[in-house]
Tab-separated table of C-alpha atoms in Angstrom:
chain	number	residue	atom	x	y	z
A	939	MET	CA	3.665	-15.496	-8.371
A	940	PRO	CA	4.537	-13.118	-11.196
A	941	PHE	CA	2.788	-9.753	-11.264
A	942	GLU	CA	1.182	-10.407	-14.655
A	943	THR	CA	-0.688	-13.429	-13.292
A	944	LEU	CA	-1.947	-11.371	-10.324
A	945	LYS	CA	-3.374	-8.537	-12.436
A	946	PRO	CA	-6.508	-10.440	-13.577
A	947	GLN	CA	-7.116	-11.530	-9.986
A	948	VAL	CA	-6.910	-7.898	-8.818
A	949	GLU	CA	-9.414	-6.919	-11.521
A	950	THR	CA	-11.772	-9.734	-10.504
A	951	ILE	CA	-11.701	-8.525	-6.893
A	952	VAL	CA	-12.207	-4.867	-7.868
A	953	PHE	CA	-15.227	-5.613	-10.066
A	954	ASN	CA	-16.952	-7.913	-7.545
A	955	THR	CA	-19.865	-5.626	-6.718
A	956	ASN	CA	-21.279	-8.165	-4.254
A	957	LYS	CA	-18.690	-6.937	-1.745
A	958	THR	CA	-18.172	-3.511	-0.185
A	959	ALA	CA	-15.193	-1.385	-1.189
A	960	ASN	CA	-13.469	-2.182	2.137
A	961	GLU	CA	-14.047	-5.914	1.662
A	962	ARG	CA	-12.486	-5.676	-1.791
A	963	LEU	CA	-9.519	-3.696	-0.440
A	964	LEU	CA	-8.964	-6.337	2.232
A	965	SER	CA	-9.150	-9.084	-0.416
A	966	ILE	CA	-6.463	-7.298	-2.427
A	967	CYS	CA	-4.278	-7.031	0.688
A	968	LYS	CA	-4.683	-10.767	1.297
A	969	LEU	CA	-3.966	-11.617	-2.351
A	970	LEU	CA	-0.721	-9.622	-2.421
A	971	GLU	CA	0.507	-10.727	0.999
A	972	THR	CA	-0.208	-14.378	0.163
A	973	HIS	CA	1.306	-14.499	-3.329
A	974	ILE	CA	4.320	-12.198	-3.090
A	975	GLU	CA	6.683	-13.750	-0.578
A	976	TYR	CA	8.467	-10.546	0.407
A	977	TYR	CA	5.223	-8.592	1.021
A	978	ASN	CA	4.898	-9.085	4.787
A	979	TRP	CA	2.453	-6.272	5.626
A	980	VAL	CA	0.026	-4.869	3.059
A	981	GLY	CA	-2.420	-2.100	3.818
A	982	PHE	CA	-4.104	1.098	2.815
A	983	TYR	CA	-4.064	4.551	4.353
A	984	PHE	CA	-6.602	7.188	3.333
A	985	LYS	CA	-6.807	10.942	3.722
A	986	ASN	CA	-9.027	11.841	6.683
A	987	GLY	CA	-11.495	14.306	5.145
A	988	ASP	CA	-10.043	17.818	5.182
A	989	LYS	CA	-7.505	16.989	7.885
A	990	GLU	CA	-3.811	16.793	7.090
A	991	GLU	CA	-3.607	13.170	8.228
A	992	LEU	CA	-4.010	9.620	7.022
A	993	LEU	CA	-6.236	6.966	8.578
A	994	LEU	CA	-5.443	3.258	8.440
A	995	GLY	CA	-7.788	1.302	6.211
A	996	PRO	CA	-7.952	-2.421	5.472
A	997	TYR	CA	-4.665	-4.290	5.938
A	998	VAL	CA	-3.130	-7.707	6.565
A	999	GLY	CA	-0.086	-8.396	8.689
A	1000	GLU	CA	1.013	-7.638	12.207
A	1001	PRO	CA	-1.226	-5.186	14.083
A	1002	THR	CA	0.043	-1.599	14.074
A	1003	ASP	CA	-0.339	1.286	16.507
A	1004	HIS	CA	-0.029	3.678	13.563
A	1005	THR	CA	-3.710	4.141	12.780
A	1006	VAL	CA	-3.365	7.911	12.236
A	1007	ILE	CA	-0.332	9.392	10.449
A	1008	PRO	CA	0.134	13.159	10.081
A	1009	PHE	CA	1.046	14.431	6.622
A	1010	GLY	CA	4.830	14.647	6.308
A	1011	LYS	CA	5.492	12.058	9.054
A	1012	GLY	CA	7.013	8.725	8.101
A	1013	ILE	CA	7.083	7.310	4.601
A	1014	CYS	CA	3.287	7.322	4.242
A	1015	GLY	CA	3.015	10.900	5.455
A	1016	GLN	CA	5.711	11.986	3.005
A	1017	VAL	CA	3.889	10.334	0.079
A	1018	ALA	CA	0.704	12.174	1.124
A	1019	VAL	CA	2.628	15.425	0.531
A	1020	SER	CA	4.871	14.498	-2.433
A	1021	ASN	CA	2.265	12.543	-4.464
A	1022	GLU	CA	5.099	10.265	-5.597
A	1023	ASN	CA	6.084	6.650	-5.023
A	1024	PHE	CA	8.572	6.144	-2.213
A	1025	VAL	CA	10.768	3.040	-2.118
A	1026	VAL	CA	12.856	2.519	1.004
A	1027	PRO	CA	15.419	-0.275	0.514
A	1028	ASP	CA	16.664	0.006	4.125
A	1029	VAL	CA	14.329	1.535	6.710
A	1030	SER	CA	17.173	1.888	9.238
A	1031	ALA	CA	18.792	4.456	6.913
A	1032	GLN	CA	15.646	6.649	6.813
A	1033	ASP	CA	15.506	9.584	9.227
A	1034	ASN	CA	11.751	10.151	8.906
A	1035	TYR	CA	10.654	6.523	9.306
A	1036	ILE	CA	7.916	5.319	11.654
A	1037	ALA	CA	8.858	1.842	12.861
A	1038	CYS	CA	5.903	-0.524	12.921
A	1039	SER	CA	7.886	-3.658	13.713
A	1040	ILE	CA	11.518	-4.487	14.375
A	1041	THR	CA	11.293	-7.162	11.662
A	1042	VAL	CA	10.614	-4.631	8.872
A	1043	LYS	CA	13.652	-4.008	6.668
A	1044	ALA	CA	12.131	-2.230	3.629
A	1045	GLU	CA	8.985	-0.362	2.623
A	1046	ILE	CA	7.250	0.778	-0.544
A	1047	VAL	CA	4.392	3.285	-0.661
A	1048	VAL	CA	2.462	4.153	-3.824
A	1049	PRO	CA	-0.147	6.935	-3.859
A	1050	LEU	CA	-3.744	6.290	-4.856
A	1051	PHE	CA	-5.336	8.957	-7.051
A	1052	VAL	CA	-9.016	9.525	-7.763
A	1053	ASN	CA	-9.729	12.219	-10.360
A	1054	GLY	CA	-6.154	13.471	-10.021
A	1055	GLU	CA	-6.353	13.848	-6.222
A	1056	ASN	CA	-4.146	11.828	-3.864
A	1057	ILE	CA	-6.757	10.257	-1.574
A	1058	GLY	CA	-4.575	7.568	-0.029
A	1059	GLN	CA	-1.947	4.959	-0.683
A	1060	ILE	CA	-0.966	1.356	-0.594
A	1061	ASP	CA	1.764	0.655	1.939
A	1062	ILE	CA	3.861	-2.513	1.910
A	1063	ASP	CA	6.482	-3.585	4.416
A	1064	SER	CA	9.019	-6.329	3.819
A	1065	ASN	CA	11.106	-8.275	6.290
A	1066	MET	CA	13.748	-8.648	3.562
A	1067	PRO	CA	16.288	-5.914	2.845
A	1068	ASP	CA	15.955	-4.143	-0.529
A	1069	PRO	CA	13.391	-6.474	-2.198
A	1070	PHE	CA	11.431	-3.898	-4.210
A	1071	THR	CA	12.111	-3.260	-7.899
A	1072	GLU	CA	10.665	-1.046	-10.579
A	1073	ALA	CA	8.389	-3.997	-11.412
A	1074	ASP	CA	6.855	-3.704	-7.924
A	1075	GLU	CA	6.244	0.003	-8.501
A	1076	ARG	CA	4.556	-0.555	-11.868
A	1077	PHE	CA	2.433	-3.391	-10.471
A	1078	LEU	CA	1.338	-1.355	-7.437
A	1079	GLU	CA	0.511	1.600	-9.700
A	1080	PHE	CA	-1.722	-0.793	-11.649
A	1081	VAL	CA	-3.357	-1.975	-8.397
A	1082	CYS	CA	-3.997	1.626	-7.321
A	1083	ALA	CA	-5.430	2.521	-10.728
A	1084	GLN	CA	-7.848	-0.400	-10.489
A	1085	ILE	CA	-8.851	0.467	-6.931
A	1086	SER	CA	-9.481	4.095	-7.897
A	1087	LYS	CA	-12.441	2.824	-9.959
A	1088	ILE	CA	-14.344	1.797	-6.813
A	1089	LEU	CA	-13.552	4.727	-4.502
């Protein structure tokens, strides 16, 4: 499903005040994982208070042991420090990569800002090599901007 057709669905989920923020985040994970064939794991990590670490939030996909990620460690930990998108076309070529599953071939992480502060990120794994484009980045930036309204 093209990104443009998913945007209104993301907005509908975000503005559904009958659900908690975590329920809405999980709904967004399900929407993306279901409608974008190369999104095989979709989840959120959030800064753990004043600690220099990320905690796993709502996600869909294979269970992961990586529920706490120190800043700087792995792709998510690097985004927590850099405040920039990180697209990994081939995870096997990344030195500082935390393997969640042997089936994962690529990863994209986009930071989530609230009032200019990086409070977390959306993390997506793909079982396909090099599937992510600039269109994915722009779409995920849109998703994060929408989510920032409820956090």
